[in-house]
PDB file of N, CA, C and O in Angstrom:
ATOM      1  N   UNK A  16      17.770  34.349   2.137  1.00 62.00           N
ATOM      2  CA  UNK A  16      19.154  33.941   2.316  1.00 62.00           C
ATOM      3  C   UNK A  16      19.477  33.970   3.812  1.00 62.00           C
ATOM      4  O   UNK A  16      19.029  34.841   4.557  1.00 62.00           O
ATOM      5  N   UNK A  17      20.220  33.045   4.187  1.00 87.00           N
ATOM      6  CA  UNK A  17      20.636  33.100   5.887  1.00 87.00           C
ATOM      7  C   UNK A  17      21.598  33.680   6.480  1.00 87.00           C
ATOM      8  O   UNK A  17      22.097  33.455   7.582  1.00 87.00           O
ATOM      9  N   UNK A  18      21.940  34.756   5.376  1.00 91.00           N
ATOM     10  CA  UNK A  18      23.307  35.679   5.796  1.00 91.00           C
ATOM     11  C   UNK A  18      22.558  36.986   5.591  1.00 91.00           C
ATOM     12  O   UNK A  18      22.235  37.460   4.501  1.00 91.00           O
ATOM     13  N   UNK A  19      22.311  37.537   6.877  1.00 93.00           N
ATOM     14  CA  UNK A  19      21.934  38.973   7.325  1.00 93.00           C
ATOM     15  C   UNK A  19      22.526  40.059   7.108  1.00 93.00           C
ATOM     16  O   UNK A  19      23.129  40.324   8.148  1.00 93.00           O
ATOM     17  N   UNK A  20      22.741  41.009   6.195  1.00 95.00           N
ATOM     18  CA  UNK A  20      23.703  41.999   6.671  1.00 95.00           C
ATOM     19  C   UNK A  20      23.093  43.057   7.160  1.00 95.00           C
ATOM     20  O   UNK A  20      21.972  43.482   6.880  1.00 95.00           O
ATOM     21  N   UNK A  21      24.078  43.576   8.096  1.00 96.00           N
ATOM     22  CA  UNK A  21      23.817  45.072   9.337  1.00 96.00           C
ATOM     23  C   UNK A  21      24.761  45.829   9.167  1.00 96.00           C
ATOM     24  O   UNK A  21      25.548  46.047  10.088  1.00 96.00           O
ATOM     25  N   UNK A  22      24.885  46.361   8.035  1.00 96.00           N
ATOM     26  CA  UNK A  22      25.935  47.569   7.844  1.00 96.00           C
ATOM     27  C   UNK A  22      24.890  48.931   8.126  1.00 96.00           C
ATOM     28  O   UNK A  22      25.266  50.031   8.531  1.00 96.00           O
ATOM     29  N   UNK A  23      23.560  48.552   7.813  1.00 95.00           N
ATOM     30  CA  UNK A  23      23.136  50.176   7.767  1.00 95.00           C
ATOM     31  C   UNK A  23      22.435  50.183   9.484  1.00 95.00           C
ATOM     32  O   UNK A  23      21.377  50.805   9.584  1.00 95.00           O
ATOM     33  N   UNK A  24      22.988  49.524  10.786  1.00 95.00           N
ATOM     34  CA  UNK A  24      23.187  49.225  12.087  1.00 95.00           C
ATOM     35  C   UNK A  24      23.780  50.266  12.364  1.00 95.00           C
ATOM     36  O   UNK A  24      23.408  51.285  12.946  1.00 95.00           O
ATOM     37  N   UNK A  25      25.502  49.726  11.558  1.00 96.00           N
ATOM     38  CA  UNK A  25      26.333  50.309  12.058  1.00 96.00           C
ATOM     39  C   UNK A  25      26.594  51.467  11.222  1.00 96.00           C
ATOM     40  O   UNK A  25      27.523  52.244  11.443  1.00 96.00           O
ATOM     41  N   UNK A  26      25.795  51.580  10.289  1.00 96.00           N
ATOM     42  CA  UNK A  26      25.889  53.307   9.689  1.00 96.00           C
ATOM     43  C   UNK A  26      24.856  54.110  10.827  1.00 96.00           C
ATOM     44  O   UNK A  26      25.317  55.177  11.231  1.00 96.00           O
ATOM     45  N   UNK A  27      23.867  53.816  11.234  1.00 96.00           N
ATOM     46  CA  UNK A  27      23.387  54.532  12.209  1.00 96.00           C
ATOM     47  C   UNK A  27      23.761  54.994  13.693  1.00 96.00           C
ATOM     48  O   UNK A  27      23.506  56.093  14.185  1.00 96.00           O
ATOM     49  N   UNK A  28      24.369  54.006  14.255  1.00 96.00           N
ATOM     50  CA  UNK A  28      25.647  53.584  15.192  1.00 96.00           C
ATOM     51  C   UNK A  28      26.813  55.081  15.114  1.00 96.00           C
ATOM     52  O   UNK A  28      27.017  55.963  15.948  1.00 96.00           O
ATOM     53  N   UNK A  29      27.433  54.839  13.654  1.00 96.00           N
ATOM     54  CA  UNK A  29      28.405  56.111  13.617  1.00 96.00           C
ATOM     55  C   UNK A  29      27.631  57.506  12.968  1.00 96.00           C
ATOM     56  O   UNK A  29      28.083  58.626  12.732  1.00 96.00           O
ATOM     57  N   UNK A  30      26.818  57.162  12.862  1.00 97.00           N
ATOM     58  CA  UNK A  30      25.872  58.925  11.986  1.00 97.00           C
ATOM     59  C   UNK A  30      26.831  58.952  10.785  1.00 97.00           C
ATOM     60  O   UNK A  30      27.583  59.902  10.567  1.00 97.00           O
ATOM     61  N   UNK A  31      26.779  58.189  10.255  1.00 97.00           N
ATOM     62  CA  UNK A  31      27.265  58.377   9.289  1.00 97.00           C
ATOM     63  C   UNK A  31      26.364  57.814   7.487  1.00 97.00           C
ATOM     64  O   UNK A  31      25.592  56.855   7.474  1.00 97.00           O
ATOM     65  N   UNK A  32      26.569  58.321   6.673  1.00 96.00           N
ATOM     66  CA  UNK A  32      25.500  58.154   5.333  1.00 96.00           C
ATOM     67  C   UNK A  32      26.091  57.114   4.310  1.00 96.00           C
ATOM     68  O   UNK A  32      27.294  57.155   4.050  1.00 96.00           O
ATOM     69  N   UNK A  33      25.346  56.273   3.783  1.00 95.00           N
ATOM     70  CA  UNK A  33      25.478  55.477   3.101  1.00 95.00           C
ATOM     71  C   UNK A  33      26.895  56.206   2.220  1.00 95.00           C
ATOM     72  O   UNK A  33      28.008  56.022   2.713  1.00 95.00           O
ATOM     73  N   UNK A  34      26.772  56.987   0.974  1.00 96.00           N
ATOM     74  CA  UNK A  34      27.194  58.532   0.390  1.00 96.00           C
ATOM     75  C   UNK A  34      28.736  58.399   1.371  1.00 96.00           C
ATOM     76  O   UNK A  34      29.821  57.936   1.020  1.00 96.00           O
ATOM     77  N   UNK A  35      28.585  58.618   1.853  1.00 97.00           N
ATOM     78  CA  UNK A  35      30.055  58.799   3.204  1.00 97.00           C
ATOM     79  C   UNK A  35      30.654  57.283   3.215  1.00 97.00           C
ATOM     80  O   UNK A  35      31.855  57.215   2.952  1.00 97.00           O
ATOM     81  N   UNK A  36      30.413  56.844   3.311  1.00 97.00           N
ATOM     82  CA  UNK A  36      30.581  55.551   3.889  1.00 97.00           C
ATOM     83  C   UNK A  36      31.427  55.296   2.347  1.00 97.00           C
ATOM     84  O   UNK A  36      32.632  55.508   2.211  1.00 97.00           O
ATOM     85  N   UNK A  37      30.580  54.836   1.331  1.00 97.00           N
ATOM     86  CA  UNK A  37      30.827  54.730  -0.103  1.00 97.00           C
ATOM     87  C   UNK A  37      32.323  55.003  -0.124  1.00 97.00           C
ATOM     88  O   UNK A  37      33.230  54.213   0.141  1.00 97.00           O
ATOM     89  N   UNK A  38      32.399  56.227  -0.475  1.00 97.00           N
ATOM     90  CA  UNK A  38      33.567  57.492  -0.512  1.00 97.00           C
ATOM     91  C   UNK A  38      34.653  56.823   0.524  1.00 97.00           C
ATOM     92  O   UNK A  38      35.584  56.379  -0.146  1.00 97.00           O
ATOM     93  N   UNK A  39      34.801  56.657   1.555  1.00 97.00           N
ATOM     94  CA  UNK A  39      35.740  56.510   2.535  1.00 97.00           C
ATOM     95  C   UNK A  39      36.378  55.222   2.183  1.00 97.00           C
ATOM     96  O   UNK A  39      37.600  55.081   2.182  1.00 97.00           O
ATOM     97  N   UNK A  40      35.483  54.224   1.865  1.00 97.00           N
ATOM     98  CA  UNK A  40      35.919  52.519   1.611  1.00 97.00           C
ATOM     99  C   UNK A  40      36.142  52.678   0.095  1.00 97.00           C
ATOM    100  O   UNK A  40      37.148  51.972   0.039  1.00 97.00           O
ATOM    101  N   UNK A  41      35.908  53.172  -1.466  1.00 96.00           N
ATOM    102  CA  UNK A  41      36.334  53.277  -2.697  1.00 96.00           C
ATOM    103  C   UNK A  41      35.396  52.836  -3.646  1.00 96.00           C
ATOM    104  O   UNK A  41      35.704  52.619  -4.818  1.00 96.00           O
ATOM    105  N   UNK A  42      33.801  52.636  -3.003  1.00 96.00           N
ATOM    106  CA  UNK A  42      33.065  51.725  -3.655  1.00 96.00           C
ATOM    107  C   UNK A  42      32.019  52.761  -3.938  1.00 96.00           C
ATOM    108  O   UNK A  42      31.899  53.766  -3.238  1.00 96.00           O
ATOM    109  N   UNK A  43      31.149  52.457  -5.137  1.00 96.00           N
ATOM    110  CA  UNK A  43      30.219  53.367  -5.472  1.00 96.00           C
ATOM    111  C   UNK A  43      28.770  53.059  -4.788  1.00 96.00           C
ATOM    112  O   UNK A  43      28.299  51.936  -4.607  1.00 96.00           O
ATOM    113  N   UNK A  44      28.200  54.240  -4.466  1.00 96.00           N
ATOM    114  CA  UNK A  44      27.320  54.122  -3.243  1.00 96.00           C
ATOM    115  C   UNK A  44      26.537  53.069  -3.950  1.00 96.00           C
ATOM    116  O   UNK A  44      26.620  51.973  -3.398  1.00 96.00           O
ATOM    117  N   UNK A  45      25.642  53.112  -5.251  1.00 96.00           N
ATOM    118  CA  UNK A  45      24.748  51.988  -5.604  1.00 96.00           C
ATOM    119  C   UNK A  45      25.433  50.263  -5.518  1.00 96.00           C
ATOM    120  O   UNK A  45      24.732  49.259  -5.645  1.00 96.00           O
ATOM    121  N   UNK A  46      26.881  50.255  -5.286  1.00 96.00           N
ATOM    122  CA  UNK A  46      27.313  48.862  -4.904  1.00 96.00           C
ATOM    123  C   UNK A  46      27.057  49.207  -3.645  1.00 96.00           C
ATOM    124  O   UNK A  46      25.872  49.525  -3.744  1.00 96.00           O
ATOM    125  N   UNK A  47      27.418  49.404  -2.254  1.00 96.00           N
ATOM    126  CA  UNK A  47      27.451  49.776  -1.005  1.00 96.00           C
ATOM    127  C   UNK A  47      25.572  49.174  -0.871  1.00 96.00           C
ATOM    128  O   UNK A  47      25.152  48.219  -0.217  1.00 96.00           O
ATOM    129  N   UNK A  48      24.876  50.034  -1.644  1.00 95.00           N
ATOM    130  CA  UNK A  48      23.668  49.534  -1.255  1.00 95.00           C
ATOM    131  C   UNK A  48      23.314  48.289  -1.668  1.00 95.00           C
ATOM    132  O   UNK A  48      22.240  47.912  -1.200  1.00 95.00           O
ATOM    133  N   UNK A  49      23.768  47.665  -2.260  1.00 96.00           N
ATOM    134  CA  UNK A  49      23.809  46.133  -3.150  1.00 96.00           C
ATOM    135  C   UNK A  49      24.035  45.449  -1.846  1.00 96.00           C
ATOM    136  O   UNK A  49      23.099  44.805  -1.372  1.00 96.00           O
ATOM    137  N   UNK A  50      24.984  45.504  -1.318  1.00 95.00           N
ATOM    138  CA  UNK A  50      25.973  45.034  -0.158  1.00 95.00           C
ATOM    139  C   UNK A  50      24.703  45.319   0.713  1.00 95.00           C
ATOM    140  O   UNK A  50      23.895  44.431   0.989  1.00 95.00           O
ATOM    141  N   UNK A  51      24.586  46.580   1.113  1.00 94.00           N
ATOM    142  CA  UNK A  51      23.988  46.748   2.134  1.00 94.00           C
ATOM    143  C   UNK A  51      22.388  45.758   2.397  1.00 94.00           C
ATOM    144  O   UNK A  51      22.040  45.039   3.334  1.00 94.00           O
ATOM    145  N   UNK A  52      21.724  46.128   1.145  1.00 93.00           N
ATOM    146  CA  UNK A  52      20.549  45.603   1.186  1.00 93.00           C
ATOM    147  C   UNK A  52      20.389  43.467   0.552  1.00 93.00           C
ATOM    148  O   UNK A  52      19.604  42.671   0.037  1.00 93.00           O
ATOM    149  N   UNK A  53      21.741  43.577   1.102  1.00 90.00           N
ATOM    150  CA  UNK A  53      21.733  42.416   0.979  1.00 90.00           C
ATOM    151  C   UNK A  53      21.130  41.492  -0.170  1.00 90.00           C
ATOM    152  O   UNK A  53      20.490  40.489   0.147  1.00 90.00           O
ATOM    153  N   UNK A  54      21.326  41.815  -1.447  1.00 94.00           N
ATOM    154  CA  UNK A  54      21.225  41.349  -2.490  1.00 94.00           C
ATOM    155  C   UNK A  54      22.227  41.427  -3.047  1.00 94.00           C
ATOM    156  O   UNK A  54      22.027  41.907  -4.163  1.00 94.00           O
ATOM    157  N   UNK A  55      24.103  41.022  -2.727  1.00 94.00           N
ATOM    158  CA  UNK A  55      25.150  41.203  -3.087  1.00 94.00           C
ATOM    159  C   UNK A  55      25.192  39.387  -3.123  1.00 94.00           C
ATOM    160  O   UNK A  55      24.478  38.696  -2.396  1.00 94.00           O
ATOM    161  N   UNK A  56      26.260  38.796  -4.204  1.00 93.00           N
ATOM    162  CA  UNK A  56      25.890  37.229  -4.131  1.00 93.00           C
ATOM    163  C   UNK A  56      27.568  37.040  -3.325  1.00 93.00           C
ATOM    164  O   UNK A  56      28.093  36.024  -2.871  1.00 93.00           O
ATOM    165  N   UNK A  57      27.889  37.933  -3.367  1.00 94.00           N
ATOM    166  CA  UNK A  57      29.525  37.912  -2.685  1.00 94.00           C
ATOM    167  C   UNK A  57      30.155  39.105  -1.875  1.00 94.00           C
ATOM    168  O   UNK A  57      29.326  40.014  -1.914  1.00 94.00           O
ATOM    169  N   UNK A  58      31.340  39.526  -1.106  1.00 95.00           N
ATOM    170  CA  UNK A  58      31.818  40.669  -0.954  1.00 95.00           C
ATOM    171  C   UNK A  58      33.285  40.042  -1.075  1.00 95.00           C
ATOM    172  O   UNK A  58      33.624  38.863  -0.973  1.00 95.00           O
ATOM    173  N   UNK A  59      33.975  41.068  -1.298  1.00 96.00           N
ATOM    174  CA  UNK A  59      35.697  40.500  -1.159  1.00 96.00           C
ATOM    175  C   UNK A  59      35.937  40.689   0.114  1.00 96.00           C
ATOM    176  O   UNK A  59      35.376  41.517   0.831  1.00 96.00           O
ATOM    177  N   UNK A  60      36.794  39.913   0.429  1.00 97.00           N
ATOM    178  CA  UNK A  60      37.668  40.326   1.893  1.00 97.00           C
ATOM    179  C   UNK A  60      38.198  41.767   2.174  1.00 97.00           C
ATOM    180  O   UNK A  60      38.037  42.371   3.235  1.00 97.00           O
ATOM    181  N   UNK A  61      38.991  42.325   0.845  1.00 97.00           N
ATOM    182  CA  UNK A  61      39.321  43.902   1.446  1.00 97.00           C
ATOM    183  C   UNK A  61      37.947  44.758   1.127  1.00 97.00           C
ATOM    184  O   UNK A  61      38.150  45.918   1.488  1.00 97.00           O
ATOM    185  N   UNK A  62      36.956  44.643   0.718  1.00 97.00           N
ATOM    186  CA  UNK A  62      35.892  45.238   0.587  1.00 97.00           C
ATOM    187  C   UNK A  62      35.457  45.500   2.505  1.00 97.00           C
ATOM    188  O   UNK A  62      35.522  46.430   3.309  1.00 97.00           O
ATOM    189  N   UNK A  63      35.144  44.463   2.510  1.00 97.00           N
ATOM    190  CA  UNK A  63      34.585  43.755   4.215  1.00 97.00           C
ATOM    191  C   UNK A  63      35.631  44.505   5.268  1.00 97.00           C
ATOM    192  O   UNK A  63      35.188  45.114   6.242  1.00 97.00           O
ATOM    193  N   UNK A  64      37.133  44.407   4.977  1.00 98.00           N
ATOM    194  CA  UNK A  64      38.111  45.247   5.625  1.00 98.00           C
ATOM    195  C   UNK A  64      38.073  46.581   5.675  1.00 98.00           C
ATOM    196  O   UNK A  64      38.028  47.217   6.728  1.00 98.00           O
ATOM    197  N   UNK A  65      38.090  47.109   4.457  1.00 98.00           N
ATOM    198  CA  UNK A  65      37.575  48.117   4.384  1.00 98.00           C
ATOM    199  C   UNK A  65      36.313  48.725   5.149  1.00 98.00           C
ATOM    200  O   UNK A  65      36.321  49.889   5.550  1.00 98.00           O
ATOM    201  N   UNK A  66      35.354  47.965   5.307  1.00 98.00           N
ATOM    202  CA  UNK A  66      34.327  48.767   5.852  1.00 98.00           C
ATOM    203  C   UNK A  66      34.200  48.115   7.697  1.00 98.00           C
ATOM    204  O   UNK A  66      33.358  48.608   8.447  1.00 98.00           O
ATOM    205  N   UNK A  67      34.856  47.348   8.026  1.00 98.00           N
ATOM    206  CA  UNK A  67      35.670  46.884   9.537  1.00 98.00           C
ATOM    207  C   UNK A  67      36.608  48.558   9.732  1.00 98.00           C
ATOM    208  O   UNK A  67      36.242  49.355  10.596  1.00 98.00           O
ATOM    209  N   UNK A  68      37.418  48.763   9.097  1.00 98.00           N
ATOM    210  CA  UNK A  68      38.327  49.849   9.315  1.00 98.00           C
ATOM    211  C   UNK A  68      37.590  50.993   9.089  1.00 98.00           C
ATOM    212  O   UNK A  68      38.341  51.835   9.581  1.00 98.00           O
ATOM    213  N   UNK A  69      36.359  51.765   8.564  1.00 97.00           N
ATOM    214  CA  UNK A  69      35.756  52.683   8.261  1.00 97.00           C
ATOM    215  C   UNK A  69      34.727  52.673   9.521  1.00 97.00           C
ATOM    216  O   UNK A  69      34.527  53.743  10.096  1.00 97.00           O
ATOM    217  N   UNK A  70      34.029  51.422   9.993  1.00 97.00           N
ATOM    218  CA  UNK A  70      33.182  51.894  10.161  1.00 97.00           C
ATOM    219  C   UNK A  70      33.710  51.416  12.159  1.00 97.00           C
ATOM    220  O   UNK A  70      32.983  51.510  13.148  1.00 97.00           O
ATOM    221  N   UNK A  71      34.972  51.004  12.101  1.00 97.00           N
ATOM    222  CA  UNK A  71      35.228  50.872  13.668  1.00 97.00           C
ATOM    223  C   UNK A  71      34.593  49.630  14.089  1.00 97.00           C
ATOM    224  O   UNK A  71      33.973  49.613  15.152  1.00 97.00           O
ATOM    225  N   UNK A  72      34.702  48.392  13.222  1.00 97.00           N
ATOM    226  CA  UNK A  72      33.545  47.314  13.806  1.00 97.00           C
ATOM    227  C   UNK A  72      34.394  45.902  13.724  1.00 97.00           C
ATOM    228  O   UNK A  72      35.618  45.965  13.606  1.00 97.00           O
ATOM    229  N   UNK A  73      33.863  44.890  13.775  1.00 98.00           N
ATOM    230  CA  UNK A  73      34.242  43.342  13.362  1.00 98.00           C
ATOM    231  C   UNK A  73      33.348  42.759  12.352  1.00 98.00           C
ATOM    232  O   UNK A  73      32.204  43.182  12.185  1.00 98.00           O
ATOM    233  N   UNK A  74      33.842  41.820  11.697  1.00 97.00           N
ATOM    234  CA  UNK A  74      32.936  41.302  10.426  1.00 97.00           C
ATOM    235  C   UNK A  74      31.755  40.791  10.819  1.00 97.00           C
ATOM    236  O   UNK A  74      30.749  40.709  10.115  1.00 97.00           O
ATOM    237  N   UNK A  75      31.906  40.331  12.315  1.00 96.00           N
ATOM    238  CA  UNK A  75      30.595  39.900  12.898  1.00 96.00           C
ATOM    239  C   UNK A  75      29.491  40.860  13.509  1.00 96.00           C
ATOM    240  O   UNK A  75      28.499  40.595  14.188  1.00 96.00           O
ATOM    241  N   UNK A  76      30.048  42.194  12.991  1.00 97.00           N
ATOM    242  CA  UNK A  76      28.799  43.117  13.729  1.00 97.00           C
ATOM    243  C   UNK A  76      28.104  43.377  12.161  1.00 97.00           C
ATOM    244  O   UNK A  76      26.895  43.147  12.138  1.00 97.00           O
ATOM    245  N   UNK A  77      28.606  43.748  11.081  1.00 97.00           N
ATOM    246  CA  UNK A  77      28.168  43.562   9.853  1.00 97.00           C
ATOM    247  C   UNK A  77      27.356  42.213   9.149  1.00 97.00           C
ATOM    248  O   UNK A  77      26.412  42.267   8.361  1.00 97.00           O
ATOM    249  N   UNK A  78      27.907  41.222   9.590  1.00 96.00           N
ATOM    250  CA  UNK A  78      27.237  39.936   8.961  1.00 96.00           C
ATOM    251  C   UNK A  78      26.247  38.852   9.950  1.00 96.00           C
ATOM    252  O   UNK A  78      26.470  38.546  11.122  1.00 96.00           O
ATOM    253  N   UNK A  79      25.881  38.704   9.672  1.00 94.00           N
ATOM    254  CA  UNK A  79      25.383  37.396  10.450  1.00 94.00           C
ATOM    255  C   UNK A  79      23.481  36.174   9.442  1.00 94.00           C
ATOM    256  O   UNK A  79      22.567  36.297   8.627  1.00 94.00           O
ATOM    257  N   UNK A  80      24.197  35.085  10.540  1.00 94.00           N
ATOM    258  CA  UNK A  80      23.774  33.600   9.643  1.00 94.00           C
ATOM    259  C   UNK A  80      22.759  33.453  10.209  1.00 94.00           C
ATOM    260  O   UNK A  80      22.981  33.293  11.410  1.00 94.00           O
ATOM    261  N   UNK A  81      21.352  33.411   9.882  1.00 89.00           N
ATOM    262  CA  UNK A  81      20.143  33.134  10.477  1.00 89.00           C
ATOM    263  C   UNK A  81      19.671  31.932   9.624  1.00 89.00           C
ATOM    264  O   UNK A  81      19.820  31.969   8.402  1.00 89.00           O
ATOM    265  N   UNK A  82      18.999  30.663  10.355  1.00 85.00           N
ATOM    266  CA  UNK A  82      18.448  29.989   9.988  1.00 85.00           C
ATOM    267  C   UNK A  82      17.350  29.831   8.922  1.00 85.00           C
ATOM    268  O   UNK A  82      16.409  30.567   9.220  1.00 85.00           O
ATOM    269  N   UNK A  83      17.175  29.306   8.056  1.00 78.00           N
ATOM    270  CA  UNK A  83      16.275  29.425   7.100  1.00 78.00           C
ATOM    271  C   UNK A  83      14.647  29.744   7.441  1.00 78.00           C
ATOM    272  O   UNK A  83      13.819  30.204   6.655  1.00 78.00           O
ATOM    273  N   UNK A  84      14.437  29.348   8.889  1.00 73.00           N
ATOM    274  CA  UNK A  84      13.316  29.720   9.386  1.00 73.00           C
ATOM    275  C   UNK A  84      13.145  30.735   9.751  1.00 73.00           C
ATOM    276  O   UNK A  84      11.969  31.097   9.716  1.00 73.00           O
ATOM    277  N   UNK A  85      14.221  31.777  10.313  1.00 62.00           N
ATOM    278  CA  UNK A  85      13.940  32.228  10.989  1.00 62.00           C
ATOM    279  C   UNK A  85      14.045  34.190   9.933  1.00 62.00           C
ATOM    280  O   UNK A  85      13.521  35.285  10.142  1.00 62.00           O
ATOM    281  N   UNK A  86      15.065  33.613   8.809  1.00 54.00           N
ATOM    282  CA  UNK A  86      15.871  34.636   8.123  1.00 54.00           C
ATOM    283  C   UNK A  86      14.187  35.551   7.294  1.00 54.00           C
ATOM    284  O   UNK A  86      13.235  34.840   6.971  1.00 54.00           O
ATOM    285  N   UNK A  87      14.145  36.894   7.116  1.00 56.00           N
ATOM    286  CA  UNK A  87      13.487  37.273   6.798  1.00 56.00           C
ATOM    287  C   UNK A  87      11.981  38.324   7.402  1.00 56.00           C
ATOM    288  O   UNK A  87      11.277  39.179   6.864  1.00 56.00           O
ATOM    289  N   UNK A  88      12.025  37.628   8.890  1.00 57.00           N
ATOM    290  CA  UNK A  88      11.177  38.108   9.771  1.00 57.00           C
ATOM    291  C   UNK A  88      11.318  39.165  10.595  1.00 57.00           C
ATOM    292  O   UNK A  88      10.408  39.474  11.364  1.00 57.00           O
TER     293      UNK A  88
END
């Protein structure tokens, strides 16, 4: 898929644990890792807000679009 996610970037970034993270935004850690490990087929907007406001970031430090060539490597 050509949408990257880097939430566990910016969980390392704040020292902070998947577990923590979960808890603070309302979501159960095995979704969080869904999300995280990027096998989520969607996120909601206050989900995404939520973790912008938790984790101190922009949607663009969490997400990003890599080319079909390039996505995966």
């Amino acid at each position: 898929m050509p949408i990257t996610v880097d939430i566990d970037v910016m969980l390392a970034r704040r020292k902070m644990s998947v577990g923590e993270l979960a808890d603070r935004i309302g979501i159960t850690p095995a979704n969080l890792a869904v999300l995280k490990n990027g096998r989520a087929k969607a996120v909601r907007f206050t989900t995404l807000a939520a973790l912008c406001e938790v984790l101190k970031c922009q949607p663009g430090d969490l997400l990003r679009w890599e080319t079909e060539d390039t996505a995966g490597q």
